[in-house]
GROMACS .gro file of C-alpha atoms in nm:
model
  441
    1MET     CA    1  10.495   9.256  13.803
    2ARG     CA    2  10.575   9.536  13.503
    3GLU     CA    3  10.552   9.819  13.824
    4SER     CA    4  10.674   9.584  14.048
    5LEU     CA    5  11.017   9.541  13.790
    6ARG     CA    6  10.961   9.959  13.681
    7ALA     CA    7  11.032  10.024  14.119
    8ARG     CA    8  11.283   9.813  14.166
    9LEU     CA    9  11.471   9.932  13.891
   10LEU     CA   10  11.397  10.293  13.984
   11LEU     CA   11  11.527  10.236  14.345
   12TRP     CA   12  11.849  10.075  14.202
   13HIS     CA   13  11.932  10.379  14.013
   14VAL     CA   14  11.815  10.614  14.285
   15ALA     CA   15  12.067  10.411  14.541
   16THR     CA   16  12.345  10.424  14.275
   17GLY     CA   17  12.279  10.775  14.201
   18ALA     CA   18  12.250  10.855  14.580
   19ALA     CA   19  12.569  10.682  14.622
   20ILE     CA   20  12.769  10.871  14.340
   21ILE     CA   21  12.683  11.180  14.489
   22LEU     CA   22  12.734  11.117  14.859
   23ALA     CA   23  13.067  10.983  14.733
   24PHE     CA   24  13.164  11.305  14.483
   25GLY     CA   25  13.002  11.562  14.753
   26ALA     CA   26  13.258  11.402  15.033
   27SER     CA   27  13.569  11.363  14.731
   28VAL     CA   28  13.540  11.749  14.681
   29THR     CA   29  13.480  11.794  15.034
   30PHE     CA   30  13.766  11.654  15.180
   31LEU     CA   31  13.971  11.812  14.902
   32THR     CA   32  13.866  12.158  14.999
   33TRP     CA   33  13.948  12.112  15.336
   34HIS     CA   34  14.238  11.967  15.234
   35THR     CA   35  14.344  12.257  15.036
   36ARG     CA   36  14.288  12.523  15.235
   37ILE     CA   37  14.437  12.329  15.570
   38ALA     CA   38  14.732  12.331  15.318
   39ALA     CA   39  14.681  12.715  15.260
   40VAL     CA   40  14.667  12.777  15.631
   41ASP     CA   41  14.971  12.584  15.719
   42GLU     CA   42  15.194  12.801  15.449
   43ASP     CA   43  15.034  13.103  15.610
   44LEU     CA   44  15.177  13.005  15.957
   45ARG     CA   45  15.494  12.881  15.832
   46ALA     CA   46  15.568  13.212  15.672
   47ARG     CA   47  15.497  13.411  16.015
   48ALA     CA   48  15.676  13.130  16.217
   49ALA     CA   49  16.011  13.258  15.981
   50LEU     CA   50  15.936  13.625  16.076
   51LEU     CA   51  15.947  13.550  16.466
   52GLU     CA   52  16.264  13.323  16.445
   53ALA     CA   53  16.411  13.585  16.197
   54ALA     CA   54  16.320  13.868  16.472
   55ILE     CA   55  16.508  13.680  16.768
   56ARG     CA   56  16.902  13.772  16.802
   57PRO     CA   57  17.111  13.689  17.108
   58ASP     CA   58  17.415  13.959  17.130
   59ASP     CA   59  17.743  13.897  17.271
   60SER     CA   60  17.685  13.849  17.620
   61GLY     CA   61  17.464  13.563  17.542
   62ARG     CA   62  17.114  13.760  17.541
   63LEU     CA   63  16.827  13.741  17.333
   64ASP     CA   64  16.721  14.042  17.149
   65PHE     CA   65  16.364  13.985  16.985
   66ILE     CA   66  16.254  14.269  16.813
   67LEU     CA   67  15.885  14.256  16.663
   68GLY     CA   68  15.739  14.508  16.431
   69PRO     CA   69  15.347  14.631  16.527
   70GLU     CA   70  15.264  14.376  16.243
   71LEU     CA   71  15.351  14.072  16.422
   72ARG     CA   72  15.228  14.177  16.782
   73GLN     CA   73  14.914  14.170  16.693
   74ALA     CA   74  14.686  13.914  16.519
   75ASP     CA   75  14.606  13.990  16.200
   76ALA     CA   76  14.286  13.986  16.016
   77SER     CA   77  14.286  13.570  15.921
   78GLY     CA   78  14.313  13.534  16.274
   79LEU     CA   79  14.710  13.481  16.369
   80TYR     CA   80  14.883  13.483  16.648
   81HIS     CA   81  15.228  13.356  16.840
   82VAL     CA   82  15.385  13.295  17.153
   83VAL     CA   83  15.755  13.320  17.189
   84TRP     CA   84  15.935  13.086  17.534
   85THR     CA   85  16.294  13.077  17.608
   86ARG     CA   86  16.471  12.732  17.587
   87ASP     CA   87  16.355  12.700  18.009
   88GLY     CA   88  15.988  12.764  17.888
   89VAL     CA   89  15.948  13.050  17.998
   90LEU     CA   90  15.733  13.324  17.852
   91ILE     CA   91  15.933  13.609  17.610
   92ASP     CA   92  15.635  13.700  17.396
   93ARG     CA   93  15.286  13.666  17.253
   94SER     CA   94  14.973  13.837  17.035
   95ALA     CA   95  14.730  14.039  17.153
   96THR     CA   96  14.492  13.731  17.161
   97ASP     CA   97  14.217  13.596  17.349
   98VAL     CA   98  14.381  13.269  17.306
   99PRO     CA   99  14.502  13.089  17.609
  100ALA     CA  100  14.870  13.075  17.629
  101PRO     CA  101  14.981  12.737  17.563
  102GLU     CA  102  15.246  12.493  17.654
  103PRO     CA  103  15.558  12.473  17.449
  104ALA     CA  104  15.527  12.151  17.260
  105ALA     CA  105  15.752  11.892  17.071
  106ASP     CA  106  15.775  12.054  16.695
  107GLY     CA  107  15.555  12.019  16.383
  108LEU     CA  108  15.145  12.058  16.316
  109ARG     CA  109  14.871  12.009  16.539
  110PHE     CA  110  14.506  12.053  16.621
  111ALA     CA  111  14.396  12.180  16.927
  112ASP     CA  112  14.077  12.334  17.060
  113GLY     CA  113  13.945  12.464  16.703
  114HIS     CA  114  14.316  12.600  16.599
  115ARG     CA  115  14.545  12.497  16.358
  116GLU     CA  116  14.901  12.549  16.580
  117ARG     CA  117  15.271  12.496  16.461
  118HIS     CA  118  15.522  12.480  16.687
  119SER     CA  119  15.921  12.507  16.616
  120THR     CA  120  16.223  12.555  16.774
  121ALA     CA  121  16.421  12.867  16.647
  122ALA     CA  122  16.815  13.059  16.802
  123GLU     CA  123  16.949  12.928  17.141
  124GLY     CA  124  16.663  12.668  17.182
  125VAL     CA  125  16.411  12.962  17.172
  126ARG     CA  126  16.016  12.808  17.120
  127VAL     CA  127  15.811  12.953  16.877
  128LEU     CA  128  15.407  12.863  16.793
  129VAL     CA  129  15.232  13.036  16.529
  130GLY     CA  130  14.847  12.970  16.559
  131THR     CA  131  14.526  13.028  16.417
  132ASP     CA  132  14.085  13.007  16.483
  133LEU     CA  133  14.016  12.702  16.244
  134ALA     CA  134  13.659  12.888  16.278
  135GLY     CA  135  13.614  13.063  15.945
  136VAL     CA  136  13.769  12.731  15.755
  137ARG     CA  137  13.495  12.508  15.875
  138ARG     CA  138  13.207  12.769  15.811
  139ASP     CA  139  13.341  12.755  15.464
  140ILE     CA  140  13.319  12.354  15.469
  141TRP     CA  141  12.991  12.382  15.619
  142SER     CA  142  12.864  12.577  15.353
  143LEU     CA  143  13.015  12.385  15.075
  144ALA     CA  144  12.848  12.043  15.187
  145ILE     CA  145  12.545  12.172  15.247
  146ARG     CA  146  12.483  12.339  14.903
  147LEU     CA  147  12.696  12.056  14.689
  148LEU     CA  148  12.446  11.875  14.954
  149LEU     CA  149  12.144  12.091  14.779
  150THR     CA  150  12.283  12.068  14.467
  151GLY     CA  151  12.278  11.683  14.459
  152ALA     CA  152  11.947  11.652  14.589
  153ALA     CA  153  11.811  11.826  14.335
  154ILE     CA  154  12.037  11.621  14.030
  155LEU     CA  155  11.856  11.305  14.237
  156VAL     CA  156  11.540  11.436  14.163
  157VAL     CA  157  11.549  11.548  13.849
  158SER     CA  158  11.756  11.210  13.783
  159VAL     CA  159  11.430  10.995  13.985
  160ALA     CA  160  11.221  11.117  13.756
  161GLY     CA  161  11.437  11.101  13.407
  162GLY     CA  162  11.505  10.741  13.545
  163TRP     CA  163  11.093  10.674  13.579
  164TRP     CA  164  11.014  10.809  13.215
  165PHE     CA  165  11.318  10.585  13.089
  166THR     CA  166  11.225  10.294  13.303
  167GLY     CA  167  10.879  10.315  13.148
  168ARG     CA  168  10.973  10.378  12.797
  169ALA     CA  169  11.257  10.133  12.819
  170LEU     CA  170  10.963   9.831  12.990
  171ALA     CA  171  10.685   9.940  12.724
  172PRO     CA  172  10.769   9.672  12.466
  173LEU     CA  173  10.709   9.409  12.780
  174ASP     CA  174  10.320   9.563  12.848
  175ARG     CA  175  10.318   9.501  12.452
  176ILE     CA  176  10.404   9.158  12.490
  177ASN     CA  177  10.194   9.060  12.755
  178ARG     CA  178   9.869   9.269  12.612
  179THR     CA  179   9.951   9.008  12.289
  180ALA     CA  180  10.003   8.679  12.513
  181ARG     CA  181   9.693   8.772  12.657
  182LEU     CA  182   9.488   8.797  12.350
  183MET     CA  183   9.662   8.481  12.206
  184GLY     CA  184   9.533   8.292  12.521
  185GLU     CA  185   9.185   8.411  12.501
  186GLY     CA  186   9.194   8.319  12.143
  187ASP     CA  187   9.328   8.511  11.909
  188LEU     CA  188   9.610   8.363  11.757
  189THR     CA  189   9.656   8.626  11.489
  190ALA     CA  190   9.802   8.827  11.717
  191ARG     CA  191  10.105   8.979  11.714
  192ILE     CA  192  10.330   9.206  11.927
  193PRO     CA  193  10.386   9.601  11.716
  194SER     CA  194  10.726   9.544  11.587
  195GLU     CA  195  11.065   9.740  11.729
  196ALA     CA  196  11.367   9.835  11.589
  197VAL     CA  197  11.535   9.493  11.424
  198ASP     CA  198  11.874   9.686  11.585
  199SER     CA  199  11.783   9.645  11.952
  200GLU     CA  200  11.758   9.386  12.211
  201VAL     CA  201  11.426   9.390  12.208
  202GLY     CA  202  11.359   9.439  11.830
  203GLN     CA  203  11.516   9.103  11.824
  204LEU     CA  204  11.302   8.898  12.109
  205VAL     CA  205  11.015   9.098  11.956
  206ALA     CA  206  11.078   8.942  11.612
  207ALA     CA  207  11.182   8.623  11.738
  208LEU     CA  208  10.837   8.607  11.985
  209ASN     CA  209  10.668   8.681  11.613
  210SER     CA  210  10.819   8.424  11.457
  211ALA     CA  211  10.761   8.190  11.728
  212PHE     CA  212  10.373   8.308  11.769
  213ASP     CA  213  10.387   8.238  11.400
  214GLN     CA  214  10.422   7.855  11.420
  215LEU     CA  215  10.212   7.849  11.707
  216HIS     CA  216   9.939   7.963  11.468
  217GLY     CA  217  10.047   7.766  11.212
  218ALA     CA  218  10.066   7.417  11.374
  219VAL     CA  219   9.724   7.524  11.542
  220GLU     CA  220   9.575   7.554  11.209
  221ARG     CA  221   9.723   7.212  11.052
  222GLN     CA  222   9.565   7.020  11.315
  223ARG     CA  223   9.207   7.234  11.346
  224ARG     CA  224   9.263   7.131  10.915
  225PHE     CA  225   9.386   6.774  11.029
  226THR     CA  226   9.099   6.696  11.292
  227ALA     CA  227   8.855   6.848  11.016
  228ASP     CA  228   8.981   6.635  10.738
  229ALA     CA  229   8.987   6.312  10.953
  230SER     CA  230   8.643   6.366  11.081
  231HIS     CA  231   8.481   6.392  10.721
  232GLU     CA  232   8.697   6.133  10.560
  233LEU     CA  233   8.555   5.863  10.890
  234ARG     CA  234   8.217   6.029  10.845
  235THR     CA  235   8.167   5.941  10.472
  236PRO     CA  236   8.195   5.585  10.516
  237LEU     CA  237   8.028   5.576  10.879
  238ALA     CA  238   7.691   5.720  10.632
  239THR     CA  239   7.757   5.479  10.402
  240MET     CA  240   7.782   5.200  10.607
  241SER     CA  241   7.465   5.362  10.807
  242ALA     CA  242   7.236   5.444  10.508
  243GLU     CA  243   7.293   5.069  10.380
  244VAL     CA  244   7.232   4.956  10.731
  245GLN     CA  245   6.926   5.160  10.762
  246TRP     CA  246   6.838   5.042  10.411
  247ALA     CA  247   6.836   4.688  10.484
  248LEU     CA  248   6.636   4.690  10.813
  249ALA     CA  249   6.393   4.836  10.605
  250ARG     CA  250   6.210   4.569  10.514
  251GLU     CA  251   6.266   4.221  10.382
  252ARG     CA  252   6.535   4.237  10.183
  253ASP     CA  253   6.647   3.944   9.924
  254PRO     CA  254   6.963   3.725  10.078
  255ALA     CA  255   7.169   3.855   9.748
  256ASP     CA  256   7.046   4.209   9.795
  257LEU     CA  257   7.153   4.149  10.170
  258ARG     CA  258   7.529   4.056  10.034
  259ALA     CA  259   7.549   4.325   9.834
  260SER     CA  260   7.458   4.571  10.116
  261LEU     CA  261   7.692   4.418  10.355
  262GLU     CA  262   7.969   4.421  10.123
  263VAL     CA  263   7.936   4.806  10.105
  264CYS     CA  264   7.959   4.834  10.458
  265ALA     CA  265   8.272   4.608  10.444
  266ARG     CA  266   8.461   4.846  10.189
  267ALA     CA  267   8.363   5.091  10.425
  268ALA     CA  268   8.450   4.965  10.735
  269GLY     CA  269   8.861   4.862  10.534
  270ARG     CA  270   8.858   5.251  10.434
  271MET     CA  271   8.778   5.360  10.774
  272GLN     CA  272   9.067   5.130  10.912
  273SER     CA  273   9.289   5.238  10.645
  274VAL     CA  274   9.217   5.555  10.754
  275ILE     CA  275   9.257   5.537  11.121
  276GLU     CA  276   9.600   5.338  11.109
  277ARG     CA  277   9.721   5.618  10.893
  278LEU     CA  278   9.628   5.838  11.128
  279LEU     CA  279   9.754   5.654  11.417
  280PHE     CA  280  10.080   5.609  11.296
  281LEU     CA  281  10.090   6.015  11.189
  282ALA     CA  282   9.992   6.075  11.539
  283ARG     CA  283  10.238   5.874  11.718
  284GLY     CA  284  10.523   5.943  11.546
  285GLU     CA  285  10.540   5.554  11.504
  286ALA     CA  286  10.913   5.437  11.528
  287VAL     CA  287  11.100   5.216  11.328
  288ALA     CA  288  11.208   4.905  11.396
  289SER     CA  289  11.424   4.892  11.715
  290ARG     CA  290  11.676   4.738  11.538
  291PRO     CA  291  11.703   4.771  11.108
  292THR     CA  292  11.871   4.584  10.878
  293LEU     CA  293  12.056   4.641  10.599
  294VAL     CA  294  11.769   4.681  10.335
  295ARG     CA  295  11.868   4.665   9.939
  296LEU     CA  296  11.682   4.959   9.809
  297ASP     CA  297  11.714   4.858   9.444
  298GLU     CA  298  11.488   4.548   9.562
  299VAL     CA  299  11.262   4.710   9.767
  300ALA     CA  300  11.161   4.907   9.482
  301ARG     CA  301  11.140   4.603   9.278
  302ASP     CA  302  10.884   4.464   9.569
  303ALA     CA  303  10.668   4.843   9.551
  304VAL     CA  304  10.625   4.788   9.136
  305ASP     CA  305  10.497   4.468   9.218
  306HIS     CA  306  10.239   4.609   9.433
  307VAL     CA  307  10.107   4.824   9.183
  308ARG     CA  308  10.186   4.682   8.927
  309THR     CA  309   9.816   4.550   8.853
  310LEU     CA  310   9.622   4.925   8.899
  311ALA     CA  311   9.946   5.015   8.655
  312ASP     CA  312   9.803   4.800   8.429
  313ALA     CA  313   9.444   4.863   8.465
  314ALA     CA  314   9.532   5.210   8.359
  315GLY     CA  315   9.750   5.114   8.066
  316LEU     CA  316  10.036   5.298   8.189
  317HIS     CA  317  10.422   5.172   8.106
  318VAL     CA  318  10.663   5.113   8.402
  319THR     CA  319  11.003   5.129   8.407
  320VAL     CA  320  11.244   4.999   8.658
  321GLU     CA  321  11.642   5.115   8.646
  322ALA     CA  322  11.727   4.974   8.966
  323MET     CA  323  12.112   5.011   9.036
  324PRO     CA  324  12.230   4.875   9.351
  325ALA     CA  325  12.191   5.090   9.725
  326THR     CA  326  12.178   4.989  10.055
  327ILE     CA  327  12.054   5.162  10.352
  328HIS     CA  328  11.992   5.061  10.755
  329ALA     CA  329  11.615   5.044  10.775
  330ASP     CA  330  11.280   4.881  10.862
  331PRO     CA  331  11.193   4.659  10.514
  332GLU     CA  332  10.858   4.699  10.559
  333ARG     CA  333  10.783   5.063  10.698
  334LEU     CA  334  10.992   5.171  10.342
  335LEU     CA  335  10.850   4.948  10.121
  336GLU     CA  336  10.497   5.135  10.200
  337ALA     CA  337  10.635   5.471  10.235
  338VAL     CA  338  10.765   5.374   9.832
  339THR     CA  339  10.465   5.237   9.752
  340HIS     CA  340  10.244   5.528   9.828
  341VAL     CA  341  10.458   5.701   9.634
  342LEU     CA  342  10.439   5.495   9.328
  343THR     CA  343  10.086   5.452   9.397
  344ASN     CA  344  10.018   5.812   9.382
  345ALA     CA  345  10.230   5.823   9.036
  346VAL     CA  346   9.951   5.566   8.925
  347ARG     CA  347   9.667   5.763   9.093
  348TYR     CA  348   9.770   6.077   8.937
  349ASN     CA  349   9.856   6.026   8.613
  350VAL     CA  350   9.700   6.026   8.254
  351ALA     CA  351   9.582   5.776   7.991
  352ASP     CA  352   9.874   5.585   7.798
  353GLY     CA  353  10.165   5.743   8.084
  354SER     CA  354  10.443   5.624   8.208
  355ILE     CA  355  10.656   5.570   8.560
  356ALA     CA  356  11.049   5.505   8.565
  357ILE     CA  357  11.163   5.447   8.889
  358GLU     CA  358  11.530   5.438   8.956
  359THR     CA  359  11.758   5.385   9.245
  360ARG     CA  360  12.110   5.452   9.258
  361GLU     CA  361  12.416   5.557   9.530
  362ILE     CA  362  12.578   5.940   9.503
  363ASP     CA  363  12.779   6.126   9.638
  364GLY     CA  364  12.741   5.844   9.965
  365HIS     CA  365  12.385   5.831  10.030
  366ALA     CA  366  12.102   5.584   9.831
  367GLU     CA  367  11.853   5.771   9.599
  368LEU     CA  368  11.536   5.660   9.507
  369ARG     CA  369  11.359   5.840   9.235
  370VAL     CA  370  11.030   5.816   9.085
  371ARG     CA  371  10.880   6.004   8.786
  372ASP     CA  372  10.562   6.008   8.669
  373THR     CA  373  10.406   6.188   8.304
  374GLY     CA  374  10.133   6.312   8.541
  375ILE     CA  375   9.865   6.598   8.622
  376GLY     CA  376  10.146   6.740   8.847
  377ILE     CA  377  10.117   6.976   9.113
  378GLY     CA  378  10.093   7.372   9.082
  379ALA     CA  379  10.389   7.569   9.220
  380GLU     CA  380  10.163   7.721   9.504
  381ASP     CA  381  10.073   7.344   9.659
  382LEU     CA  382  10.418   7.206   9.618
  383PRO     CA  383  10.509   7.276  10.029
  384HIS     CA  384  10.220   7.139  10.150
  385VAL     CA  385  10.218   6.779   9.955
  386PHE     CA  386  10.325   6.538  10.251
  387GLU     CA  387  10.068   6.734  10.493
  388PRO     CA  388   9.796   6.485  10.617
  389PHE     CA  389   9.484   6.514  10.408
  390PHE     CA  390   9.620   6.794  10.154
  391ARG     CA  391   9.477   6.812   9.786
  392GLY     CA  392   9.599   7.136   9.593
  393ASP     CA  393   9.378   7.012   9.286
  394PRO     CA  394   9.040   6.924   9.233
  395ALA     CA  395   9.135   6.620   9.025
  396ARG     CA  396   9.349   6.484   9.342
  397SER     CA  397   9.039   6.435   9.531
  398ARG     CA  398   8.881   6.132   9.706
  399ASP     CA  399   8.705   6.025   9.384
  400THR     CA  400   9.008   5.870   9.362
  401GLY     CA  401   9.001   5.662   9.621
  402GLY     CA  402   9.262   5.818   9.826
  403ALA     CA  403   9.256   6.017  10.206
  404GLY     CA  404   9.568   6.266  10.139
  405LEU     CA  405   9.736   6.081  10.398
  406GLY     CA  406   9.982   5.899  10.155
  407LEU     CA  407  10.270   6.112  10.098
  408ALA     CA  408  10.245   6.283  10.465
  409VAL     CA  409  10.338   5.874  10.594
  410THR     CA  410  10.580   5.829  10.347
  411ARG     CA  411  10.778   6.149  10.479
  412SER     CA  412  10.748   6.034  10.847
  413VAL     CA  413  10.934   5.710  10.746
  414VAL     CA  414  11.193   5.871  10.547
  415GLU     CA  415  11.242   6.157  10.799
  416GLN     CA  416  11.241   5.848  11.101
  417HIS     CA  417  11.509   5.691  10.904
  418GLY     CA  418  11.743   5.949  10.870
  419GLY     CA  419  11.640   6.066  10.509
  420THR     CA  420  11.546   6.356  10.341
  421ILE     CA  421  11.195   6.355  10.040
  422ALA     CA  422  11.164   6.644   9.797
  423CYS     CA  423  10.914   6.715   9.510
  424GLN     CA  424  10.989   6.861   9.181
  425SER     CA  425  10.662   6.889   9.005
  426THR     CA  426  10.514   7.098   8.665
  427PRO     CA  427  10.143   7.133   8.573
  428ASP     CA  428  10.031   6.885   8.321
  429ALA     CA  429  10.411   6.766   8.289
  430GLY     CA  430  10.410   6.513   8.542
  431THR     CA  431  10.593   6.495   8.910
  432THR     CA  432  10.932   6.331   9.049
  433ILE     CA  433  10.934   6.258   9.396
  434VAL     CA  434  11.323   6.198   9.514
  435MET     CA  435  11.373   6.023   9.843
  436ARG     CA  436  11.795   5.996  10.004
  437TRP     CA  437  11.898   5.819  10.288
  438PRO     CA  438  12.274   5.798  10.408
  439ALA     CA  439  12.390   5.414  10.230
  440VAL     CA  440  12.563   5.176  10.382
  441GLY     CA  441  12.955   5.031  10.236
   0.00000   0.00000   0.00000
């Protein structure tokens, strides 16, 4: 493909160069021919003037035609002349091998390879002055051949330079092709060697490398997502398998069997929760087709009621400062999102800690803020807290009972409703989650 493109570019280069050279050569040849003919015409005019001056009528009406020897012979430039009376009777002619033509109308003309000038002198005498153009034609042909050879040499050099230049100009395409081939073979870390950023090719390479970085990141996230999802499902499956094998190993008391089934039920419930959240994230489940007006302050209070038991069991103090704020949303999805945030605030808090929930309307936006006094999140982990299965700190482990999907689901719900979500945190000081949506009314 590259060779084909290179050949096409070179063909256009050669065709354009040849056309320019031919046009230039033709123009130079034509202008030279025109200049030489103009010089010949001037010589013919000067010779005709001398001949006309040599014609003198006397008192009897006869004509005296007195020519010097230099006018009777064709000179070195090939000039010759013929003179007739008014009636066409030959009066005089040069010593030349050119056949004497018939008188013609005044003016310049080409005749049988000659340039001739016809004019009328005193008493209607007809004067012809001419010259052979063979020398001029030889000079013009010689010039044309020299121009052609010179143009051909220039064209050959131009072709060689064009081949080198197009090869150099298309070299980035080779690098792009090699990089794409490596990525197609599975090496997603391959990148195109950078070019000067101020060139069009450099900007293209930078854009492609940026796209490759995003693709690599997406694939890595997908791999991590798949691995984490497999692990989350493998743990309860292993639990259920172990319990079933234990129950089937020998006869068990009903109480033992019931306890084993309860363990299996909890494992199945965990699996169902993980699968539902995975399906939600995978489908990008849409919000209600007809969102309703929702009071954000009421959603905040309902979410607090959902986690009140967990908070009391952990000895946490929960406060709600809910100012009225209304948005368009699916109330069930919105409640689920806020509940996920509050659940995280409970799980990763400290003993005797606190959680504060605030809602307000500011600058045309409805805002819900959840602030806790928990273990916090490191600065290096903040950009990833809304990614599925992300756990940056060992303390935020599966032992807390979460699968690492809650905040990912929350972000999806918030963004589906046209909102934004942000996280601010300081290790050992606490975390603040801020959600904002366009306010209504």
